[in-house]
XYZ file of N, CA and C in Angstrom:
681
model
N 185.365 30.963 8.790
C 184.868 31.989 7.875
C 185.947 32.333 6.849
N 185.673 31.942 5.655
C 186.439 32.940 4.604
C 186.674 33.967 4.559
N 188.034 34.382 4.442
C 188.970 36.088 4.468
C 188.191 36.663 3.408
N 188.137 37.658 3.628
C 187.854 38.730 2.642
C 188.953 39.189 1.699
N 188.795 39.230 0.605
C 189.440 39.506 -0.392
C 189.268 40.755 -1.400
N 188.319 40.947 -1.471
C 187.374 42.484 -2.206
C 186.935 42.970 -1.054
N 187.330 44.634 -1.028
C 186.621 45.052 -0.095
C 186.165 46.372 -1.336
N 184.693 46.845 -1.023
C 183.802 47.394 -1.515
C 183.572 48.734 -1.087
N 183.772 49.438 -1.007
C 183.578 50.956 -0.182
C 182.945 51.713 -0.703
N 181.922 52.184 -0.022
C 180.500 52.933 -0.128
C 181.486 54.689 -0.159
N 181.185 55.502 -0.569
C 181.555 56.851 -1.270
C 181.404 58.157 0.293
N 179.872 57.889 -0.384
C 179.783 59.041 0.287
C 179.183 59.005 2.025
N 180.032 60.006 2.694
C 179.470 59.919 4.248
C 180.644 58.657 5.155
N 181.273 57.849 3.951
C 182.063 56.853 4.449
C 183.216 56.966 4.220
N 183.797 57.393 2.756
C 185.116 57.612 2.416
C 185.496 59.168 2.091
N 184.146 60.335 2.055
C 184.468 61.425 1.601
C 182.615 62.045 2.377
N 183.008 63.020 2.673
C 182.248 63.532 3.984
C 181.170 64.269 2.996
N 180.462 63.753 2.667
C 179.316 64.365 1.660
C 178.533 65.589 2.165
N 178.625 65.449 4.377
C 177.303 66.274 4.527
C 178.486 67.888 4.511
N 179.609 67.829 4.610
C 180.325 69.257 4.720
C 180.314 69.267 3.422
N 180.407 69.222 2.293
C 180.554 69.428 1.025
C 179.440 69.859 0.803
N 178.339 69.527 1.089
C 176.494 69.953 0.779
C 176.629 71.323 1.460
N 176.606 71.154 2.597
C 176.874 72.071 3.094
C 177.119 73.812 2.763
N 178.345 73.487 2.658
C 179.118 74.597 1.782
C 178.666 74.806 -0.002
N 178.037 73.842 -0.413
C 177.472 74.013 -1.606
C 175.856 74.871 -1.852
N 175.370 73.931 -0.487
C 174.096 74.694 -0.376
C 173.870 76.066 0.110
N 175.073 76.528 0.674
C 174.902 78.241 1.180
C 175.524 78.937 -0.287
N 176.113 78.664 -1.072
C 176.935 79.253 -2.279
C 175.428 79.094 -3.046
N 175.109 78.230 -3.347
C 173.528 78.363 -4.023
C 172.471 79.395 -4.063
N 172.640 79.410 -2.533
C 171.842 80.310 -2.124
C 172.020 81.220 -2.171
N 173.374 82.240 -1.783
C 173.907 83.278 -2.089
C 173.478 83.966 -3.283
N 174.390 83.037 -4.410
C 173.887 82.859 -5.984
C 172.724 83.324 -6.420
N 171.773 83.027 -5.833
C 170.110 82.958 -6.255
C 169.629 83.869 -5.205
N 170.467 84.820 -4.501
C 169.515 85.968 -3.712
C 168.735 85.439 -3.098
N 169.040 83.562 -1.894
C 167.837 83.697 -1.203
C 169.099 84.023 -0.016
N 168.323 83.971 1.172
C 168.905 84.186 2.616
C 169.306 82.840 3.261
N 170.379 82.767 3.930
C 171.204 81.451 4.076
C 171.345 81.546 5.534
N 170.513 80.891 6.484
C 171.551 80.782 7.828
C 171.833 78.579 7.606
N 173.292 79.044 9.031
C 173.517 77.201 8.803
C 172.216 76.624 9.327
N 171.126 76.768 10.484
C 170.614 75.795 10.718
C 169.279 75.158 9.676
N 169.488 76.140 8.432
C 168.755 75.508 7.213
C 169.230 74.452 6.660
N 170.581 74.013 6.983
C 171.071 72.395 6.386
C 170.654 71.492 7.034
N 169.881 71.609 8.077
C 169.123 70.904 8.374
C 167.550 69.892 8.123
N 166.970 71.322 7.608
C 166.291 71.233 6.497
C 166.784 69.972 5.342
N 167.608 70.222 4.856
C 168.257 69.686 3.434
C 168.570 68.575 3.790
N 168.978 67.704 5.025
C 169.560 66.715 5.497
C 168.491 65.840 5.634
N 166.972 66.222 6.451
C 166.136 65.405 6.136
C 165.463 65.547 5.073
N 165.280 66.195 4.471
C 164.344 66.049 3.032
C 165.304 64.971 2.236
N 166.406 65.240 1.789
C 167.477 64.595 1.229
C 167.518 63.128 1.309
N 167.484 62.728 3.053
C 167.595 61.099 3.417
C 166.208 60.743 2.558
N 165.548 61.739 3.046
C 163.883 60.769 2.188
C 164.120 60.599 0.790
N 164.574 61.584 -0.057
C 164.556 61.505 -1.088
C 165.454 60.088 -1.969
N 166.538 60.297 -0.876
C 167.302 58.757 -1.251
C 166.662 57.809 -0.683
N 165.832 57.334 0.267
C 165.255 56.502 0.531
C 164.403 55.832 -0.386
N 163.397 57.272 -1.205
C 163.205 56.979 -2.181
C 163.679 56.103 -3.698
N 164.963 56.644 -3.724
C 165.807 55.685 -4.633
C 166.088 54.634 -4.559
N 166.570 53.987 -3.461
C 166.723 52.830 -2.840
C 165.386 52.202 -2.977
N 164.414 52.685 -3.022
C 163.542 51.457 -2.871
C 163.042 51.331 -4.350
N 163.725 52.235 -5.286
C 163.018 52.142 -6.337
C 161.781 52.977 -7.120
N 161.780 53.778 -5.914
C 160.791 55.348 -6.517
C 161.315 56.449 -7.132
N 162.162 56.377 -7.168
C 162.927 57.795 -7.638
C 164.206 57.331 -8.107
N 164.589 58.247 -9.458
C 166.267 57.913 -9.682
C 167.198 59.144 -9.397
N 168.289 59.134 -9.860
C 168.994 59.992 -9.602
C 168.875 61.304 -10.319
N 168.548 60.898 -11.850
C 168.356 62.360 -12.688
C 166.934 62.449 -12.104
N 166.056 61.994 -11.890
C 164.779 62.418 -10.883
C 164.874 63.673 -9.619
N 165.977 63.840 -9.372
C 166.123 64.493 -8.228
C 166.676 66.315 -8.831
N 166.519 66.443 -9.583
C 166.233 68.152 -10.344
C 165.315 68.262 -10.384
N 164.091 67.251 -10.209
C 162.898 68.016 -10.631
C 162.060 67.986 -8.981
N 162.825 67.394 -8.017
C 162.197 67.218 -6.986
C 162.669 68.181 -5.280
N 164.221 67.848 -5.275
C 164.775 67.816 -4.014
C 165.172 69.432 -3.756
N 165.340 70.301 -4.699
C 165.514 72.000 -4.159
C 163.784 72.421 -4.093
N 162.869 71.892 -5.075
C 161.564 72.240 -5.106
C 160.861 72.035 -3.521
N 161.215 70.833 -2.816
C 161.260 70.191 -2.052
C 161.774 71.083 -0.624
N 162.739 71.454 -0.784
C 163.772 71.962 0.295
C 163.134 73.698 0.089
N 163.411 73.590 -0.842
C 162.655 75.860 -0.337
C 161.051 75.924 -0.042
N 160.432 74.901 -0.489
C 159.034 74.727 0.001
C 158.952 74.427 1.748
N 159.695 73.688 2.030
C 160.145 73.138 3.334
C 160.621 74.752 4.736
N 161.186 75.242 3.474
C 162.093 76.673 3.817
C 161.179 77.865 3.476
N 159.786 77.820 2.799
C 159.057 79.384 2.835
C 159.564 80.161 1.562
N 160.564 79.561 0.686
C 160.830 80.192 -0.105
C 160.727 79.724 -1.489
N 161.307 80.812 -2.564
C 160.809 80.705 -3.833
C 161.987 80.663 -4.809
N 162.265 79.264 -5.624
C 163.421 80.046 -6.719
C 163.444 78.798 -7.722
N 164.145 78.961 -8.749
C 164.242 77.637 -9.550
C 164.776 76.515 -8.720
N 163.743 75.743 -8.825
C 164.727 74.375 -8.116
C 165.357 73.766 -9.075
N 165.241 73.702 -10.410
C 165.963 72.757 -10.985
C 167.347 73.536 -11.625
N 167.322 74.473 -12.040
C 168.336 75.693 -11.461
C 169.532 75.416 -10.381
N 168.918 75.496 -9.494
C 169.663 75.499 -8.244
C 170.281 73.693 -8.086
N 169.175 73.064 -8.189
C 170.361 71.399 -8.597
C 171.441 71.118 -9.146
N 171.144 72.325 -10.580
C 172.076 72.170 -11.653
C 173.516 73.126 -10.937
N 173.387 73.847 -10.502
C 174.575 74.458 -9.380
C 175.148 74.098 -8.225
N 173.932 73.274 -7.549
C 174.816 72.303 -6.962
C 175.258 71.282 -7.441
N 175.045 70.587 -8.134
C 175.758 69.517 -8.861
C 176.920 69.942 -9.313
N 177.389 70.945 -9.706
C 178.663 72.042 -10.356
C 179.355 71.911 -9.552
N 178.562 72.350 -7.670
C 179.952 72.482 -6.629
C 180.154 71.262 -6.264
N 179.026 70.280 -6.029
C 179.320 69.207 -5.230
C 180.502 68.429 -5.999
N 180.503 68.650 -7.803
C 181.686 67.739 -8.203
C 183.065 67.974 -7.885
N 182.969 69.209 -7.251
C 184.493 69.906 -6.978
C 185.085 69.618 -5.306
N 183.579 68.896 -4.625
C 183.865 68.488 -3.343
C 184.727 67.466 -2.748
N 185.782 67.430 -2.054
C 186.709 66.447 -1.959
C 187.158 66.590 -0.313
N 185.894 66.258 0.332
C 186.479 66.668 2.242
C 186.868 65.486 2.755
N 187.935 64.563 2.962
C 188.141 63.330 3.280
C 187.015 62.824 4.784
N 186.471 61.446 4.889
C 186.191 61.329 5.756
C 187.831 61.293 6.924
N 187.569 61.664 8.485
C 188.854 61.194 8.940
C 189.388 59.927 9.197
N 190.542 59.494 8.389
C 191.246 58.281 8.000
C 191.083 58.010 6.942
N 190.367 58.459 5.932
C 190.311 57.804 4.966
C 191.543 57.333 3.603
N 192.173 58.602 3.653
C 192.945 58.062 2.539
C 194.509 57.475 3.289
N 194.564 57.452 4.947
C 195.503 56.792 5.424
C 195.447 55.368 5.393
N 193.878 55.010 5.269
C 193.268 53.478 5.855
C 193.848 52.741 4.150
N 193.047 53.853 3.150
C 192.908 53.310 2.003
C 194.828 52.765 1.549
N 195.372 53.685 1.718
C 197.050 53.470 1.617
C 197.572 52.233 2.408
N 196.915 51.766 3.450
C 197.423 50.514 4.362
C 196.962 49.435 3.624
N 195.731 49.812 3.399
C 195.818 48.342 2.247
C 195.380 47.747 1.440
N 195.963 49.339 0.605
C 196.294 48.930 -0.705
C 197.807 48.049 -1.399
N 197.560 47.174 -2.081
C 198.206 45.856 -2.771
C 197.815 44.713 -1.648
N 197.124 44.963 -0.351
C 196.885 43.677 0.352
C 195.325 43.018 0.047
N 194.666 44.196 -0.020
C 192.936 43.492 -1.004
C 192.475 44.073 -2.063
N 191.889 43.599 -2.638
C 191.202 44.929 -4.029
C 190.193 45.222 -3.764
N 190.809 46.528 -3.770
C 189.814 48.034 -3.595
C 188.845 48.093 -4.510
N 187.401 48.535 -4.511
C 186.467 49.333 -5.260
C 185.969 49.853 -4.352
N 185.371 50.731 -5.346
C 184.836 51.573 -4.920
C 183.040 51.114 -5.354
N 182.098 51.486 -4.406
C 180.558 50.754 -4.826
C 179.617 52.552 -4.354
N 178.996 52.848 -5.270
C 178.668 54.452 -5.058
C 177.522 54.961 -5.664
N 176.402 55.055 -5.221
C 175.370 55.824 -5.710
C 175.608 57.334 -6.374
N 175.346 57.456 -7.430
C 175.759 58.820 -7.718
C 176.176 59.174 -9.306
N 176.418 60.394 -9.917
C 177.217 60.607 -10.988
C 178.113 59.799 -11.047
N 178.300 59.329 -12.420
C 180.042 58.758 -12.347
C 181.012 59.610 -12.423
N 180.862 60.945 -13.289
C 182.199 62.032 -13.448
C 182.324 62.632 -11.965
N 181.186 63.375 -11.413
C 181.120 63.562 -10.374
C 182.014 62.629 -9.144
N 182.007 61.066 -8.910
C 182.483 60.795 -7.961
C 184.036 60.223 -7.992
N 183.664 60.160 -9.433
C 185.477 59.990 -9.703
C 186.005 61.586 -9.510
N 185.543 62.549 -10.051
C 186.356 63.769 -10.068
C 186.744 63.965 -8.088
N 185.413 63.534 -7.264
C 185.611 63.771 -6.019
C 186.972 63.040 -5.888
N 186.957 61.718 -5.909
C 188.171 60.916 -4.891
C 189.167 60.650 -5.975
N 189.106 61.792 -6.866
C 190.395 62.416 -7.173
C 191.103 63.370 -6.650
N 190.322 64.536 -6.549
C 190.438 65.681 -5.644
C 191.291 65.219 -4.299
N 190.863 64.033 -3.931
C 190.834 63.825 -2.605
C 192.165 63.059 -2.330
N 192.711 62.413 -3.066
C 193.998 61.539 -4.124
C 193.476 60.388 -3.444
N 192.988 59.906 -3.382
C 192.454 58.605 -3.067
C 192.222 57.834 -4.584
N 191.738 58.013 -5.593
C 191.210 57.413 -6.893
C 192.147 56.075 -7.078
N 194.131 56.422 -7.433
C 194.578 55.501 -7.231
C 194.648 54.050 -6.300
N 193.606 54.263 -5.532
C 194.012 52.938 -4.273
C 192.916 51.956 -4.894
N 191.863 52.624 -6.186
C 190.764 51.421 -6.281
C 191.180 50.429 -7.815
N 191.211 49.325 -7.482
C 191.293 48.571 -8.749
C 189.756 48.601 -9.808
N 188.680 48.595 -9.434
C 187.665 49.556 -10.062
C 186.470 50.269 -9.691
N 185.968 50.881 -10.227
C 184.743 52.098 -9.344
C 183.612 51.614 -9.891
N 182.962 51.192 -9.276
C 181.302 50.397 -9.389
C 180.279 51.974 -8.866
N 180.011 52.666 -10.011
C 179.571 53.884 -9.845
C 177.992 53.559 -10.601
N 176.925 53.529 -9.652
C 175.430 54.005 -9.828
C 174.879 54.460 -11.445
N 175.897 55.357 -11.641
C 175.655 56.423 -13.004
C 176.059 55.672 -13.968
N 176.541 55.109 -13.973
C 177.113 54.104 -14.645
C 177.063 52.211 -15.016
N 176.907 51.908 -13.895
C 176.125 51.014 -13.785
C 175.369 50.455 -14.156
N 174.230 51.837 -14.494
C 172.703 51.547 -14.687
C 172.055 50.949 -14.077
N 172.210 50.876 -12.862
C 171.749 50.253 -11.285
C 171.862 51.006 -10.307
N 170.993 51.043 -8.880
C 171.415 51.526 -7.548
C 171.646 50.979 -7.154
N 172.633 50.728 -5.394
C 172.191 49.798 -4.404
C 170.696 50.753 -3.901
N 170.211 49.558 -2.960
C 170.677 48.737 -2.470
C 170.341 47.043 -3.591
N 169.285 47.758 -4.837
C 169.137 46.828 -5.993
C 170.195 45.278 -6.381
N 169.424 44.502 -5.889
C 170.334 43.205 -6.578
C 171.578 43.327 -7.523
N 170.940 44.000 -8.738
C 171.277 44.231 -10.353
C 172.720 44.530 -9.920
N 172.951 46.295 -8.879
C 173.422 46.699 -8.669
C 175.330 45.478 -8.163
N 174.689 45.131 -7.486
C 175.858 43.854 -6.907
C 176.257 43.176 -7.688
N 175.071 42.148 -8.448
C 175.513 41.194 -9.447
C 176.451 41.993 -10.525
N 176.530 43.206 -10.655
C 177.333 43.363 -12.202
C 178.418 44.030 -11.473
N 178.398 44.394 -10.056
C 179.807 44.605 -9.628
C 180.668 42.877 -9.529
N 179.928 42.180 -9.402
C 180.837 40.711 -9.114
C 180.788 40.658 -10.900
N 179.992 40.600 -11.952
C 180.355 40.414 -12.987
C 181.727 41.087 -13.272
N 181.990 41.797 -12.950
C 183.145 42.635 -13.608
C 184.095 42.131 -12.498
N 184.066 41.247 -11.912
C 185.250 40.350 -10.712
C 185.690 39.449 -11.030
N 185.525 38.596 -12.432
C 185.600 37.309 -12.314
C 186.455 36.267 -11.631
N 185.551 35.658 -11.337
C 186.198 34.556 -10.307
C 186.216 34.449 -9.289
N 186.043 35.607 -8.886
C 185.595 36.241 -7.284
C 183.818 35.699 -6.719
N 184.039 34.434 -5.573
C 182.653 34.205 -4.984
C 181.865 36.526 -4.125
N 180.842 35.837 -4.035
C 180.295 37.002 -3.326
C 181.021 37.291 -1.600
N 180.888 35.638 -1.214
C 180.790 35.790 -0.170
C 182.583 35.830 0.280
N 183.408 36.345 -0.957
C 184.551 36.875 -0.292
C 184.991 38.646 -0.724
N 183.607 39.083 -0.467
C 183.923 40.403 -0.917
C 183.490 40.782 0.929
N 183.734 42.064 0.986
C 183.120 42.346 2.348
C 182.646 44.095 2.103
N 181.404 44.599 2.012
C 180.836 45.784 1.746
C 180.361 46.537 2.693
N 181.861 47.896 2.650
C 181.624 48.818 3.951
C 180.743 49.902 3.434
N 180.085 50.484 4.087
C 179.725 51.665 3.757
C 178.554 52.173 4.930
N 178.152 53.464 5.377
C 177.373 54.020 6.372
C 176.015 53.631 6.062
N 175.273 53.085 5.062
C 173.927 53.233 4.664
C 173.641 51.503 5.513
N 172.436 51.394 6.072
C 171.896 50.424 6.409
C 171.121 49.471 5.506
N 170.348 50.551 4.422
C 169.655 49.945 3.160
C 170.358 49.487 2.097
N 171.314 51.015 1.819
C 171.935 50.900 0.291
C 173.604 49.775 0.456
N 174.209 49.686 1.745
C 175.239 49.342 1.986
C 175.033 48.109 2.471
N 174.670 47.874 4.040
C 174.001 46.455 4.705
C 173.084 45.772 4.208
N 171.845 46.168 3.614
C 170.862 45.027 3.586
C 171.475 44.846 2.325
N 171.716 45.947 1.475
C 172.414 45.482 -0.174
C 172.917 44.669 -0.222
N 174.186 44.578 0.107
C 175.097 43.712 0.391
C 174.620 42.751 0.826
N 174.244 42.094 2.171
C 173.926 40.771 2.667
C 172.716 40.235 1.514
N 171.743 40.735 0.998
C 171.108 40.478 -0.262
C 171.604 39.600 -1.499
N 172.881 39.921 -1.509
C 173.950 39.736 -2.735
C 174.670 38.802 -2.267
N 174.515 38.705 -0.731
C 175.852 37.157 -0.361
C 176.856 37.552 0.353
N 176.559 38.932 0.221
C 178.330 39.365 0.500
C 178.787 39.430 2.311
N 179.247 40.083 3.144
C 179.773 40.257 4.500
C 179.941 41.519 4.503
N 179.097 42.293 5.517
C 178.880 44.016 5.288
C 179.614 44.289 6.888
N 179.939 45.617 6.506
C 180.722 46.449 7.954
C 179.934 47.987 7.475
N 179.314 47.991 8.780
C 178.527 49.174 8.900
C 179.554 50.270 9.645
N 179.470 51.365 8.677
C 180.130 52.533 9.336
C 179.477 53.649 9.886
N 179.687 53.324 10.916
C 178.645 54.087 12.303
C 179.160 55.134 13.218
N 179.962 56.331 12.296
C 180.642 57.113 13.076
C 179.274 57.920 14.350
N 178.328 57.804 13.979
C 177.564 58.659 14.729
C 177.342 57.448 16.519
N 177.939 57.030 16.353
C 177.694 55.433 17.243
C 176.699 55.439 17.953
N 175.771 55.060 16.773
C 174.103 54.853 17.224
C 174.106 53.588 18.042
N 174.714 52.366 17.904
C 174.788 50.748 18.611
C 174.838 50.216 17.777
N 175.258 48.373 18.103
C 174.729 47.627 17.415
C 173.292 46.932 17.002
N 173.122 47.714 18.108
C 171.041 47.547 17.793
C 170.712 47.708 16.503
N 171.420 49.184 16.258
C 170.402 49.353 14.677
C 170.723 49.117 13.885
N 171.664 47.835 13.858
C 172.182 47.108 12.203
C 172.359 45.341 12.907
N 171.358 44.666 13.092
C 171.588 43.580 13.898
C 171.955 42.298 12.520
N 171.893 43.271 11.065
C 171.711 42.441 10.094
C 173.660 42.352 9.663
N 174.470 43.243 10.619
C 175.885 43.626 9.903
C 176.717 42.783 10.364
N 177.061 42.296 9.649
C 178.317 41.870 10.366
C 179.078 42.055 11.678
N 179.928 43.223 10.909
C 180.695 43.792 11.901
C 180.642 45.309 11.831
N 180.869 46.277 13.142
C 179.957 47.812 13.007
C 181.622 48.285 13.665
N 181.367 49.294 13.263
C 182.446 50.139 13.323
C 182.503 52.073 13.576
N 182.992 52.407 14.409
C 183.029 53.648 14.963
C 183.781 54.507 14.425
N 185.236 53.830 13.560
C 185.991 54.540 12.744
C 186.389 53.527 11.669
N 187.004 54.364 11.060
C 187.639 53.471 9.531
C 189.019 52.585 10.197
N 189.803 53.307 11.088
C 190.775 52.458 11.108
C 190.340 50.991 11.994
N 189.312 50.964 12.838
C 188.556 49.768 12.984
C 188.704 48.627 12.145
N 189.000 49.026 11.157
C 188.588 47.675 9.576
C 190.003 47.113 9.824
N 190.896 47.442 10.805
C 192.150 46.388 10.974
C 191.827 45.396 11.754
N 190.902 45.875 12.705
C 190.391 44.677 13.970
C 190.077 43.442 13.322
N 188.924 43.758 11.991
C 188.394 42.590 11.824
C 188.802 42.089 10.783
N 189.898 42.701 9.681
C 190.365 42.212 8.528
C 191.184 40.965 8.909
């Protein structure tokens, strides 16, 4: 098997802890807007949310799509009443200021960095996720950020891959290797594109539920085992 040479790293939930950042964004919202906040309403937000990206991923929904849908969505879910597109536009404000490292992340990213080239591969704002894994001082370890918003592509979308290897030249697919927690947007993406995926499975569901991954992983510093 050919070494990996590009390694690809999925953003959020993998390199920077998206659901504590929501979190704490979604009770400040709420505050904000005079509704009533207990924590086990992020619960709420966690599944409406996966659907809503599920949605994207397959191509139903985009990202600026999601102001007109996902708070409308979530206080309907919740009994309550307020601007949803309002309230997007405020979370989007905090979430860019969010920077909670996943654990290991910017130790893993420092080991090795100058030994493969780093990108970064990320559904999402582009100011937004650069401002995050700045915050976070991680930004320096990527040679470039393959950002969604930017792009003009999602994963787990073909498009999406091919113009991250366009901007590689010279680089085959099948010596990149694409980590990230998503099964759709990260694993099937990736193996789609050619590439060699590592599923990040801190919740350690098994290898059952990614029989398509490569190699699965329980933590980040794992990625020494198989590098």
């Amino acid at each position: 098997m050919e070494k990996s040479t590009v390694l690809l790293f999925d953003i959020d939930n993998t390199l920077l802890d998206f659901s504590a950042g929501a979190m704490q964004a979604m009770e400040e919202i709420f505050r904000a807007a005079g509704l009533p906040y207990a924590p086990e309403m992020f619960a709420v937000f966690q599944v409406e949310n996966d659907k809503l990206w599920a949605r994207i991923e397959r191509g139903e929904l985009t990202i600026a799509g999601l102001r007109d849908v996902r708070w409308q969505t979530i206080l309907a879910r919740l009994g309550l009443e307020a601007d949803g597109a309002a309230m997007e536009d405020a979370f989007h404000d905090r979430l860019h200021e969010s920077a909670v490292p996943v654990a290991g992340a910017p130790e893993v990213l420092a080991r090795l960095h100058g030994k493969y080239r780093l990108c970064a591969a990320s559904n999402g704002p582009y100011a937004q996720q650069v401002n995050r894994l700045r915050r976070a001082g991680m930004l320096d370890a990527f040679e470039r950020l393959f950002i969604s918003g930017q792009m003009g592509a999602e994963k787990p979308s073909r498009v999406f891959f091919d113009r991250c290897l366009a901007q590689l030249p010279g680089v085959r697919s099948e010596q990149c290797l694409m980590i990230g927690d998503s099964l759709t947007a990260d694993i099937a993406g990736g193996r789609a594109a050619g590439m060699r995926t590592c599923w990040f499975d801190p919740a350690d569901r098994g290898a059952a539920m990614s029989p398509q991954a490569d190699w699965r992983i329980t933590r980040l510093e794992e990625l020494f085992d198989i590098l």
